[in-house]
Amino acid sequence: MLIRSIGAIVAGLLLFASFPPRTLWFLAPVAVGLLTVVVRGNGRLRGGFGYGMLAGLGFFLPLLPWTGIYVGPVPWLALSTVCAVYVGLFGLLARLVSGLRWWPLWVAAAWTLTEWARSSFPFGGFPWGRIAFGQADGWYLPFAMLGGAPLIGFLVALTGTLAVAGVLRVWRGRGESDVPGASANVPHRPRWGVPRLTSWTRIIGAASIVAIIPLTGVILRTALPGPEDGNRPITVAAIQGSVPRLGLDFNAQRRAVLDNHVKRTEELAAAVAAGTAPQPDVVIWPENSSDIDPLRNADAAALITRAARDIKAPILVGAVLVNDDRTTTNSVIVWTADGGPAERHDKKIIQPFGEYLPMRSFFRLFSEYADRAGYFVPGTGDGVVHAEPASGGAPVAIGVATCYEVAFDRAFQQAMDAGAQLLTVPSNNATFGDSEMTFQQLAMSRVRAVEHGRAVVVSVTTGVSAIITADGTIQEQTEQFVPAALVAKLPLRDDTTPATRLGPTPEWILCILAAAAAVAAIRRRTNTLAEPTGR
């Protein structure tokens, strides 16, 4: 039991190590394989849940400390524990279905099922830490164009479970076969048996089966669009104005934040006038770049208009808008030099316990920071805004996923269904200090670029801002905590990937397979327990 517990914790730590800013993506299938070894067996299902829970804590506790940087450890520990419950459910399901034929497939599908559940419940789900988001630098990334993040996660898990199955075929114990419980009735043999090497044919066969998935990903990379493939190009600028100070009260100096972004835009305009920078067609500011509502505050509106006139291009402004009922909306507004505010995207997937607090009266009993959660309300719409490029031509359809939204498959899926030609992720990471959060989120944007075959512009208040091409490559990026501007020529694209056309269908299929396997395993387990014992 102690060895299994240690193995479960190590599996969680290996999974954490596979995530950015590290590039150890290959540890993810190792982690799933190790956890599969730990939970397999014919013991009680609650044992599988317990080992999975330990692995979940080993993964989420070091992954999510940024959630408690400025609010204390309670939210971090609570969120990590809730997320670990889903890994516990994976452990339970993996133990349940590991006695079926083709069990590596069902165990990998169980991983997809539990990731879907965590991304959906409660309070809209929390997809952070999906295994696909650690694969932006790895061989599995091209699979995103076929089935998005769910397919990447399934194939990473399947590689791990196939590796375990291969090891069990190659190294057979004399007292135990590769079927759990098969040696239970064999007397006077060690529990784990004495391993013996089988033929080289089995070794090569098992290794080939395990390697075929990541190697297929390498081959698929050649099918990804090149950095310049597409229709007409436009020049896009991402502004990183930075903030006066980090922390929850960064917006106490809201005017300073707005001034920073105006100033950096005007500096870019001066460089354009001097011929040292290209003229942008569209400029993208980050989330919360104007926490002063420019629709209600004439001074803020005048500053943004002045910046748009100086740069001679429309600006996508991240703004906090105050509604008539005193709730707020986290919006991205297309702002032109002549007409002022035009189309806007109101953030639809808002962050619980940050932008709003569910069951506020209950949770304020546990943290003095509860009432610092906002009163934001979700918007509606298709996630697309249109901007007329400075160089002329038809308006550009820009898909927007504001910060937290990029973690959810449906955010950009809806924008793509509405005809997005370019994607952007305006974000504000000032409330998370110098943690790994920004790198984790940047990796999500890279997965989305490949998933939908679109260039992605990431504009962040404090960094890292980046220009990502449709093959997931970071073309340019900023340093953290310094004002900066990125300018790049990016192609607009109208064709769609299989992942975009299929939408959530691959995930649904994998979840249905996992559920069906679980039902079959329960029936088998029930029938086994109901069989009369011999006299």
Coordinates of C-alpha atoms in Angstrom, one line a residue, residues 35 46 118 131 199 250 258 270 286 339 364 374 389-390 397 421 436 516 529:
L35 CA -0.7 5.7 -12.3
R46 CA -12.3 2.9 -3.3
R118 CA -13.8 18.4 -14.5
I131 CA -3.2 17.0 -20.2
S199 CA 11.4 -13.0 -27.1
F250 CA -3.5 46.6 -9.5
L258 CA -4.9 53.1 -19.3
A270 CA 6.0 57.4 -33.5
P286 CA -5.1 43.3 -23.3
G339 CA -16.5 56.5 -34.8
R364 CA -17.6 34.5 2.8
G374 CA -16.4 40.8 -8.6
P389 CA -8.0 47.2 -41.4
A390 CA -6.1 50.4 -41.8
A397 CA -13.5 38.7 -38.4
Q421 CA -10.3 34.5 -39.7
E436 CA 3.8 30.0 -14.0
A516 CA -20.1 1.9 -21.9
L529 CA -19.9 -11.6 -7.1

